[in-house]
Amino acid sequence: MSVQERISSSKTNLTQAYRFALDPTPLQVSLLRSHFGGSRFAYNALLGLVKSNWDANRIEKEAGRVLPSEDYLGTSHFDLLYLWAEKRDELAPWWSENGVSTYNDAAQRLSHAFTSWRNGNAKFPTFKAKTRGGSVRFRNHAVRLADSHHVRISRIGEVKTYESMRKLYRHVERGTGRILAATISERADRWAISFTVDVQRQIPQTRPPNRVIGIDVGLSTLYAGATPDGTPVLEVANPRHLVSAETKLAHTQRIASRRQGPCKGVAPSNRWKRANARVQKVHAGVANSRRNLIHETTTRLAKDFDVIVVEDLNVAGMLKNHSLAKHISDAAWGEFVRQLEYKTAWYGSTLVKADRFYPSSKTCSQCGTVKAKLSLDERVFCCEACGLSIDRDVNAAINLARQGLAGTSSVTGRGGEVRPEHQILDATAHPDETSTKTPTDVGV
Ligand SMILES: [Zn+2]
């Protein structure tokens, strides 16, 4: 379908993730673990080859020899796959026991790791240890839905899912969804499969900005929302999932610490493995309840409001503040905004990100006076100019809502900041996705 046709029919293709809990048999578990191990082995082996090549070249160079660029091993996905094909018989004679996706995945991940390092976003890639669960990504031809409760994976067989995959299955059957890849992961003995799917969706017209909400994300009140006229309409208390699980976590970790864990040359004891599984289970529970809360809130907002205004938070910068870091990552602010980005596109609402430097917390929502300073522990905003006394988060939310109101009349397209790239979970999976239209583009 061409881009033109997509616009006129108001349909668009999005890359969407579907995640389901898996219920593999013991045999399938051991096959999957073998794939994880193979992937980790290939990753480490390739990294080792590149490292020793670079180290050797450096010594040569220091000795005054001029080296042609061909002498350096490349780190592109293709370079690494080629290197693996060349060395696999020698390094891993067992390689054919696992599907090819295993090694392709390793090469791709390592290539990504090198790219992030070159761009200054990460440190130099390190070898992967065997401590935690794992994951492996299967490409489209290796996974197929057998029915709404079974997924067929090459080399693994038909694996049952706990939940029904009905929605996804229907998309695939009708031809409105195409599976691009699937990642199987394990954490604390819980297995999950996450499909990356190219889905055709009917995109609604962008709604007129009748209902506007500003949302302040905070630590005591996780999400405080208010309308431009100053009515508080949303209050989600911070459940502090991680904090409340902390006692339990400390307890399980203490037990694990007294047992023989993995250390150089010594295999971990079975008692440690059991204790460690309990620690991982607490972590997994925290992650699940956090995910549910964020999904619930963002869906409700995208459906119930036409314009949603949030702060463009610099989460990475804030995480450097260590006393707050734990709470900020616990509240998963970045994930909240990411979900709003694609859900507003689905439901025809608009997401506006207020300027990062707009002082929403320090501005009085009644008279507009901006305070010079407002410390984090001041929970109530008191204005010296007009005498307003209001909850800090609600005050910020009102200011944000008004920003959105001002913004929407002049720049309808502020929702256009919701670039299609954000909906693409894996840009390399399907280059055609770059032609995806945002609802704003479609609606006009
Ligand atoms: Zn005031």
Short mmCIF file of C-alpha atoms and ligand atoms in Angstrom, two decimals:
data_model
loop_
_atom_site.label_atom_id
_atom_site.label_comp_id
_atom_site.label_asym_id
_atom_site.label_seq_id
_atom_site.Cartn_x
_atom_site.Cartn_y
_atom_site.Cartn_z
CA MET A 1 0.00 0.00 0.00
CA SER A 2 1.43 3.40 -0.91
CA VAL A 3 1.64 6.32 1.46
CA GLN A 4 -1.06 8.15 -0.47
CA GLU A 5 -3.52 5.31 -0.06
CA ARG A 6 -2.74 5.10 3.61
CA ILE A 7 -3.67 8.73 4.11
CA SER A 8 -6.92 8.63 2.21
CA SER A 9 -8.15 5.52 3.99
CA SER A 10 -6.97 6.94 7.31
CA LYS A 11 -5.20 3.72 8.06
CA THR A 12 -1.66 3.53 9.15
CA ASN A 13 0.95 0.92 9.88
CA LEU A 14 2.51 0.93 13.29
CA THR A 15 5.04 -1.31 14.88
CA GLN A 16 3.50 -2.60 18.04
CA ALA A 17 4.64 -4.96 20.77
CA TYR A 18 2.55 -7.82 22.15
CA ARG A 19 3.75 -9.59 25.24
CA PHE A 20 2.50 -12.89 26.63
CA ALA A 21 3.53 -15.20 29.44
CA LEU A 22 4.84 -18.51 28.14
CA ASP A 23 4.45 -21.97 29.60
CA PRO A 24 7.26 -24.07 28.09
CA THR A 25 7.69 -27.76 28.90
CA PRO A 26 10.89 -28.85 30.71
CA LEU A 27 12.34 -30.00 27.38
CA GLN A 28 11.52 -26.67 25.76
CA VAL A 29 13.07 -24.89 28.73
CA SER A 30 16.35 -26.70 28.20
CA LEU A 31 16.26 -25.97 24.46
CA LEU A 32 15.61 -22.30 25.12
CA ARG A 33 18.39 -22.14 27.69
CA SER A 34 20.70 -23.67 25.11
CA HIS A 35 19.75 -20.84 22.73
CA PHE A 36 20.44 -18.25 25.45
CA GLY A 37 23.80 -19.86 26.15
CA GLY A 38 24.68 -19.99 22.45
CA SER A 39 23.80 -16.35 22.03
CA ARG A 40 25.88 -15.34 25.04
CA PHE A 41 28.79 -17.47 23.83
CA ALA A 42 28.73 -15.90 20.36
CA TYR A 43 28.51 -12.41 21.86
CA ASN A 44 31.50 -12.98 24.11
CA ALA A 45 33.51 -14.78 21.45
CA LEU A 46 32.98 -12.01 18.89
CA LEU A 47 33.78 -9.32 21.43
CA GLY A 48 36.97 -11.22 22.34
CA LEU A 49 38.03 -11.47 18.70
CA VAL A 50 37.47 -7.78 18.04
CA LYS A 51 39.24 -6.77 21.24
CA SER A 52 42.34 -8.86 20.67
CA ASN A 53 42.53 -7.69 17.06
CA TRP A 54 42.38 -4.05 18.14
CA ASP A 55 44.88 -4.60 20.95
CA ALA A 56 47.35 -6.29 18.59
CA ASN A 57 46.94 -3.46 16.09
CA ARG A 58 47.61 -0.89 18.78
CA ILE A 59 50.91 -2.53 19.67
CA GLU A 60 51.90 -2.62 15.99
CA LYS A 61 50.98 1.01 15.65
CA GLU A 62 52.98 2.01 18.70
CA ALA A 63 55.94 0.20 17.16
CA GLY A 64 55.65 2.62 14.26
CA ARG A 65 53.99 0.44 11.65
CA VAL A 66 51.30 1.97 9.48
CA LEU A 67 48.23 -0.28 9.36
CA PRO A 68 45.70 -0.27 6.54
CA SER A 69 42.07 -0.04 7.68
CA GLU A 70 41.42 -3.59 6.40
CA ASP A 71 43.54 -4.88 9.27
CA TYR A 72 40.88 -3.78 11.74
CA LEU A 73 37.89 -6.03 12.40
CA GLY A 74 34.64 -4.19 11.72
CA THR A 75 31.74 -4.03 14.15
CA SER A 76 28.71 -3.69 11.89
CA HIS A 77 26.02 -6.34 12.19
CA PHE A 78 27.15 -7.79 8.89
CA ASP A 79 30.87 -7.70 9.77
CA LEU A 80 30.21 -9.60 12.97
CA LEU A 81 27.95 -12.18 11.33
CA TYR A 82 30.61 -12.76 8.72
CA LEU A 83 33.27 -13.12 11.40
CA TRP A 84 31.09 -15.62 13.24
CA ALA A 85 30.51 -17.70 10.12
CA GLU A 86 34.26 -17.80 9.64
CA LYS A 87 35.11 -18.84 13.20
CA ARG A 88 32.12 -20.82 14.46
CA ASP A 89 33.38 -24.30 13.49
CA GLU A 90 36.59 -23.70 15.33
CA LEU A 91 35.17 -21.92 18.39
CA ALA A 92 31.80 -23.62 18.77
CA PRO A 93 31.59 -26.93 16.95
CA TRP A 94 28.16 -27.41 18.52
CA TRP A 95 26.76 -24.25 16.95
CA SER A 96 24.24 -26.03 14.70
CA GLU A 97 22.34 -27.29 17.76
CA ASN A 98 20.70 -23.86 18.02
CA GLY A 99 18.75 -21.94 15.42
CA VAL A 100 20.53 -19.30 13.34
CA SER A 101 18.51 -16.55 15.06
CA THR A 102 20.65 -17.16 18.13
CA TYR A 103 23.87 -15.98 16.54
CA ASN A 104 22.28 -13.34 14.39
CA ASP A 105 20.83 -11.88 17.59
CA ALA A 106 24.23 -11.92 19.31
CA ALA A 107 25.91 -10.18 16.36
CA GLN A 108 23.19 -7.55 16.24
CA ARG A 109 23.34 -6.84 19.97
CA LEU A 110 27.10 -6.54 19.94
CA SER A 111 26.96 -4.25 16.94
CA HIS A 112 24.44 -2.06 18.80
CA ALA A 113 26.70 -2.02 21.85
CA PHE A 114 29.62 -0.80 19.72
CA THR A 115 27.45 1.88 18.14
CA SER A 116 26.31 3.17 21.54
CA TRP A 117 29.91 3.27 22.67
CA ARG A 118 30.99 5.22 19.57
CA ASN A 119 28.15 7.69 20.06
CA GLY A 120 29.22 8.22 23.64
CA ASN A 121 26.02 6.77 25.06
CA ALA A 122 27.61 3.75 26.71
CA LYS A 123 30.90 2.36 27.87
CA PHE A 124 32.96 -0.06 25.81
CA PRO A 125 31.08 -3.39 25.47
CA THR A 126 31.83 -5.90 28.21
CA PHE A 127 31.58 -9.67 28.34
CA LYS A 128 28.24 -11.06 29.40
CA ALA A 129 28.15 -13.01 32.63
CA LYS A 130 25.94 -16.02 33.18
CA THR A 131 24.16 -14.81 36.31
CA ARG A 132 20.72 -13.64 35.27
CA GLY A 133 18.03 -15.23 33.05
CA GLY A 134 18.39 -14.27 29.45
CA SER A 135 16.69 -13.63 26.18
CA VAL A 136 16.97 -14.43 22.53
CA ARG A 137 15.35 -12.82 19.55
CA PHE A 138 13.86 -14.94 16.80
CA ARG A 139 13.32 -13.49 13.38
CA ASN A 140 9.98 -13.56 11.60
CA HIS A 141 10.46 -16.78 9.68
CA ALA A 142 11.33 -18.66 12.88
CA VAL A 143 8.07 -17.88 14.73
CA ARG A 144 4.50 -18.54 13.75
CA LEU A 145 1.22 -18.61 15.65
CA ALA A 146 -0.26 -22.11 15.61
CA ASP A 147 -3.49 -20.89 17.23
CA SER A 148 -4.48 -18.37 19.85
CA HIS A 149 -2.74 -20.36 22.60
CA HIS A 150 0.33 -21.81 20.88
CA VAL A 151 3.33 -20.32 19.19
CA ARG A 152 5.48 -22.46 16.93
CA ILE A 153 9.17 -21.67 17.15
CA SER A 154 11.73 -23.36 14.96
CA ARG A 155 14.00 -25.75 16.88
CA ILE A 156 11.85 -25.37 20.00
CA GLY A 157 8.46 -26.65 18.89
CA GLU A 158 4.97 -25.57 19.80
CA VAL A 159 5.04 -23.58 23.05
CA LYS A 160 1.89 -22.92 25.02
CA THR A 161 1.04 -19.45 26.27
CA TYR A 162 -0.70 -18.80 29.58
CA GLU A 163 -2.92 -16.09 28.17
CA SER A 164 -4.91 -16.05 24.99
CA MET A 165 -3.20 -14.33 22.07
CA ARG A 166 -6.58 -13.86 20.40
CA LYS A 167 -6.07 -10.19 19.47
CA LEU A 168 -2.75 -10.83 17.82
CA TYR A 169 -3.96 -14.05 16.21
CA ARG A 170 -6.88 -12.23 14.60
CA HIS A 171 -4.59 -9.55 13.21
CA VAL A 172 -2.38 -12.21 11.66
CA GLU A 173 -5.33 -14.19 10.28
CA ARG A 174 -6.99 -11.14 8.74
CA GLY A 175 -3.70 -9.99 7.27
CA THR A 176 -3.71 -6.74 9.24
CA GLY A 177 -0.74 -7.82 11.33
CA ARG A 178 2.62 -9.23 10.37
CA ILE A 179 5.06 -10.63 12.93
CA LEU A 180 8.49 -9.11 12.40
CA ALA A 181 10.31 -10.76 15.27
CA ALA A 182 9.78 -12.28 18.68
CA THR A 183 11.94 -12.15 21.78
CA ILE A 184 11.71 -14.90 24.37
CA SER A 185 13.00 -14.00 27.79
CA GLU A 186 13.28 -15.58 31.18
CA ARG A 187 13.32 -13.90 34.52
CA ALA A 188 12.95 -15.66 37.84
CA ASP A 189 11.72 -18.82 36.13
CA ARG A 190 9.00 -16.85 34.39
CA TRP A 191 9.00 -17.01 30.66
CA ALA A 192 7.60 -14.42 28.30
CA ILE A 193 7.41 -13.84 24.58
CA SER A 194 7.29 -10.37 23.13
CA PHE A 195 6.25 -10.03 19.50
CA THR A 196 7.21 -7.08 17.35
CA VAL A 197 4.31 -6.76 14.94
CA ASP A 198 3.65 -4.54 11.98
CA VAL A 199 -0.01 -3.69 12.56
CA GLN A 200 -2.41 -1.82 10.34
CA ARG A 201 -4.59 0.40 12.43
CA GLN A 202 -7.51 2.62 11.74
CA ILE A 203 -6.30 5.97 12.99
CA PRO A 204 -8.97 8.36 14.21
CA GLN A 205 -8.96 12.01 13.26
CA THR A 206 -7.25 14.28 15.73
CA ARG A 207 -9.91 15.39 18.15
CA PRO A 208 -10.63 19.09 18.73
CA PRO A 209 -8.91 20.31 21.89
CA ASN A 210 -11.97 20.43 24.15
CA ARG A 211 -10.70 18.54 27.14
CA VAL A 212 -7.20 19.56 28.14
CA ILE A 213 -5.26 18.09 31.03
CA GLY A 214 -1.84 19.00 32.40
CA ILE A 215 0.03 16.28 34.24
CA ASP A 216 2.73 16.72 36.79
CA VAL A 217 4.74 13.65 37.60
CA GLY A 218 6.01 13.67 41.13
CA LEU A 219 7.25 11.41 43.86
CA SER A 220 4.60 11.54 46.56
CA THR A 221 1.72 11.92 44.12
CA LEU A 222 2.87 9.94 41.12
CA TYR A 223 0.58 11.61 38.57
CA ALA A 224 -1.34 14.78 39.42
CA GLY A 225 -3.62 16.08 36.70
CA ALA A 226 -5.58 19.33 36.41
CA THR A 227 -7.59 21.20 33.78
CA PRO A 228 -6.72 24.76 32.66
CA ASP A 229 -9.55 26.19 34.81
CA GLY A 230 -7.77 24.85 37.89
CA THR A 231 -9.80 21.73 38.70
CA PRO A 232 -7.77 18.77 39.89
CA VAL A 233 -9.03 15.77 37.88
CA LEU A 234 -6.45 13.07 38.40
CA GLU A 235 -4.55 11.87 41.40
CA VAL A 236 -2.58 8.66 41.31
CA ALA A 237 -0.69 8.07 44.53
CA ASN A 238 2.81 6.68 44.18
CA PRO A 239 2.55 3.05 45.20
CA ARG A 240 6.31 2.98 45.52
CA HIS A 241 6.32 -0.59 44.39
CA LEU A 242 10.00 -0.91 44.93
CA VAL A 243 10.03 0.75 48.32
CA SER A 244 7.32 -1.47 49.76
CA ALA A 245 8.99 -4.55 48.33
CA GLU A 246 12.28 -3.47 49.85
CA THR A 247 11.82 -5.24 53.17
CA LYS A 248 10.99 -8.43 51.37
CA LEU A 249 13.88 -7.92 49.00
CA ALA A 250 16.35 -7.31 51.83
CA HIS A 251 15.15 -10.45 53.54
CA THR A 252 15.51 -12.68 50.48
CA GLN A 253 18.85 -11.12 49.56
CA ARG A 254 20.17 -11.72 53.06
CA ILE A 255 19.31 -15.40 52.77
CA ALA A 256 20.99 -15.63 49.37
CA SER A 257 24.10 -13.87 50.65
CA ARG A 258 24.67 -16.57 53.25
CA ARG A 259 24.78 -19.27 50.61
CA GLN A 260 27.44 -20.27 48.13
CA GLY A 261 26.83 -17.95 45.16
CA PRO A 262 28.68 -17.88 41.84
CA CYS A 263 32.31 -16.87 42.18
CA LYS A 264 35.41 -17.62 40.16
CA GLY A 265 35.97 -21.33 39.75
CA VAL A 266 33.18 -22.36 42.12
CA ALA A 267 29.74 -23.37 40.93
CA PRO A 268 26.80 -21.86 42.85
CA SER A 269 25.08 -24.24 45.25
CA ASN A 270 21.55 -25.46 44.69
CA ARG A 271 20.51 -23.72 47.89
CA TRP A 272 21.85 -20.43 46.49
CA LYS A 273 19.99 -20.99 43.22
CA ARG A 274 16.72 -21.41 45.09
CA ALA A 275 17.38 -18.35 47.24
CA ASN A 276 18.36 -16.31 44.20
CA ALA A 277 15.18 -17.37 42.39
CA ARG A 278 13.20 -15.86 45.27
CA VAL A 279 15.10 -12.57 44.95
CA GLN A 280 14.38 -12.47 41.22
CA LYS A 281 10.72 -13.20 41.91
CA VAL A 282 10.40 -10.08 44.07
CA HIS A 283 12.02 -8.03 41.30
CA ALA A 284 9.68 -9.52 38.69
CA GLY A 285 6.62 -8.77 40.83
CA VAL A 286 7.67 -5.14 41.15
CA ALA A 287 8.16 -4.82 37.41
CA ASN A 288 4.75 -6.33 36.68
CA SER A 289 2.71 -4.16 39.00
CA ARG A 290 4.55 -1.09 37.78
CA ARG A 291 3.80 -1.97 34.18
CA ASN A 292 0.12 -2.49 34.94
CA LEU A 293 -0.26 0.85 36.68
CA ILE A 294 1.40 2.78 33.86
CA HIS A 295 -0.67 1.03 31.21
CA GLU A 296 -3.93 1.63 33.05
CA THR A 297 -3.24 5.33 33.60
CA THR A 298 -1.98 6.12 30.11
CA THR A 299 -4.88 4.33 28.40
CA ARG A 300 -7.43 6.19 30.48
CA LEU A 301 -5.77 9.54 29.78
CA ALA A 302 -5.45 9.00 26.04
CA LYS A 303 -9.12 8.00 25.81
CA ASP A 304 -10.65 10.58 28.14
CA PHE A 305 -8.72 13.72 27.15
CA ASP A 306 -8.09 15.47 23.86
CA VAL A 307 -4.88 17.24 24.77
CA ILE A 308 -2.44 15.94 27.36
CA VAL A 309 0.40 18.17 28.48
CA VAL A 310 3.44 16.76 30.22
CA GLU A 311 6.83 18.09 31.13
CA ASP A 312 9.63 17.09 28.83
CA LEU A 313 11.62 15.55 31.62
CA ASN A 314 15.31 15.02 31.45
CA VAL A 315 15.21 11.68 33.21
CA ALA A 316 18.80 10.76 32.45
CA GLY A 317 20.00 14.02 33.98
CA MET A 318 17.86 13.55 37.04
CA LEU A 319 19.05 10.04 37.66
CA LYS A 320 22.44 11.55 38.42
CA ASN A 321 20.88 12.95 41.60
CA HIS A 322 21.44 9.84 43.66
CA SER A 323 19.09 10.45 46.55
CA LEU A 324 16.18 10.76 44.14
CA ALA A 325 17.41 8.32 41.54
CA LYS A 326 15.85 5.24 43.06
CA HIS A 327 12.42 6.83 43.32
CA ILE A 328 12.53 8.35 39.87
CA SER A 329 13.40 5.12 38.12
CA ASP A 330 10.88 3.34 40.32
CA ALA A 331 8.14 5.63 39.11
CA ALA A 332 9.28 4.99 35.51
CA TRP A 333 8.63 8.47 34.21
CA GLY A 334 10.20 7.86 30.85
CA GLU A 335 7.97 4.85 30.23
CA PHE A 336 4.89 6.89 31.13
CA VAL A 337 5.62 9.49 28.46
CA ARG A 338 6.60 6.84 25.92
CA GLN A 339 3.26 5.09 26.33
CA LEU A 340 1.37 8.37 26.10
CA GLU A 341 3.16 9.07 22.84
CA TYR A 342 1.81 6.06 21.04
CA LYS A 343 -1.54 5.82 22.79
CA THR A 344 -2.49 9.41 21.97
CA ALA A 345 -1.76 8.50 18.35
CA TRP A 346 -4.09 5.50 18.60
CA TYR A 347 -7.00 7.37 20.10
CA GLY A 348 -6.68 10.63 18.20
CA SER A 349 -5.67 12.75 21.17
CA THR A 350 -2.61 14.98 21.20
CA LEU A 351 0.41 14.91 23.46
CA VAL A 352 2.15 18.20 24.13
CA LYS A 353 5.54 18.29 25.77
CA ALA A 354 6.07 21.55 27.58
CA ASP A 355 9.45 23.16 27.25
CA ARG A 356 12.03 21.52 29.50
CA PHE A 357 12.85 24.91 30.99
CA TYR A 358 9.30 26.06 31.59
CA PRO A 359 9.09 26.54 35.39
CA SER A 360 5.74 24.76 35.91
CA SER A 361 6.40 24.12 39.61
CA LYS A 362 7.69 27.58 40.47
CA THR A 363 4.98 29.58 38.70
CA CYS A 364 1.88 30.67 40.62
CA SER A 365 -1.17 29.35 38.79
CA GLN A 366 -3.26 32.31 40.03
CA CYS A 367 -1.15 35.40 39.38
CA GLY A 368 1.74 34.09 37.31
CA THR A 369 4.51 35.18 39.66
CA VAL A 370 7.57 32.97 39.31
CA LYS A 371 9.38 32.00 42.50
CA ALA A 372 13.14 32.12 42.50
CA LYS A 373 13.42 28.99 44.56
CA LEU A 374 11.19 26.11 45.54
CA SER A 375 12.79 23.25 47.37
CA LEU A 376 11.63 19.68 46.82
CA ASP A 377 10.30 19.22 50.35
CA GLU A 378 7.88 22.18 50.07
CA ARG A 379 4.74 20.20 49.36
CA VAL A 380 2.42 23.23 49.38
CA PHE A 381 2.92 26.12 47.01
CA CYS A 382 2.46 29.45 48.82
CA CYS A 383 2.50 32.57 46.68
CA GLU A 384 3.91 35.69 48.39
CA ALA A 385 2.39 37.95 45.72
CA CYS A 386 -1.28 36.90 45.80
CA GLY A 387 -1.48 34.65 48.84
CA LEU A 388 -2.47 31.49 46.97
CA SER A 389 -1.88 28.29 48.90
CA ILE A 390 -2.22 25.14 46.83
CA ASP A 391 -0.81 21.63 46.57
CA ARG A 392 2.50 21.82 44.78
CA ASP A 393 1.75 19.11 42.20
CA VAL A 394 -1.74 20.44 41.40
CA ASN A 395 -0.28 23.92 40.88
CA ALA A 396 2.24 22.55 38.41
CA ALA A 397 -0.44 20.52 36.62
CA ILE A 398 -2.65 23.60 36.15
CA ASN A 399 0.27 25.54 34.68
CA LEU A 400 1.04 22.71 32.29
CA ALA A 401 -2.60 22.44 31.20
CA ARG A 402 -2.59 26.15 30.34
CA GLN A 403 0.61 25.72 28.36
CA GLY A 404 -1.22 23.14 26.28
CA LEU A 405 -4.21 25.39 25.78
CA ALA A 406 -1.96 28.18 24.57
CA GLY A 407 0.03 25.82 22.42
CA THR A 408 -2.75 24.02 20.61
CA SER A 409 -4.34 27.03 18.93
CA SER A 410 -1.09 28.24 17.41
CA VAL A 411 0.67 24.98 16.77
CA THR A 412 -1.79 22.20 16.14
CA GLY A 413 1.15 20.12 15.22
CA ARG A 414 2.74 20.11 18.63
CA GLY A 415 1.30 16.67 18.72
CA GLY A 416 3.44 16.28 15.66
CA GLU A 417 6.33 16.02 18.06
CA VAL A 418 5.06 12.53 18.50
CA ARG A 419 7.34 11.33 15.79
CA PRO A 420 6.61 7.95 14.30
CA GLU A 421 10.09 6.84 15.33
CA HIS A 422 8.81 6.51 18.87
CA GLN A 423 6.36 3.88 17.83
CA ILE A 424 9.05 1.88 16.16
CA LEU A 425 10.46 -0.58 18.58
CA ASP A 426 13.09 -1.84 16.24
CA ALA A 427 13.78 0.51 13.40
CA THR A 428 15.94 -2.01 11.63
CA ALA A 429 13.18 -4.58 11.53
CA HIS A 430 11.12 -2.87 8.90
CA PRO A 431 12.51 0.12 7.01
CA ASP A 432 9.13 0.74 5.38
CA GLU A 433 7.91 2.03 8.74
CA THR A 434 9.58 5.37 8.20
CA SER A 435 6.61 6.34 6.06
CA THR A 436 4.23 5.99 8.99
CA LYS A 437 1.99 9.01 9.39
CA THR A 438 1.15 10.61 12.66
CA PRO A 439 -2.55 11.15 13.31
CA THR A 440 -2.06 14.87 12.87
CA ASP A 441 -0.74 14.31 9.37
CA VAL A 442 -3.58 11.97 8.60
CA GLY A 443 -6.34 14.07 10.05
CA VAL A 444 -5.57 17.25 8.13
ZN ZN B 1 0.26 34.23 43.05
#
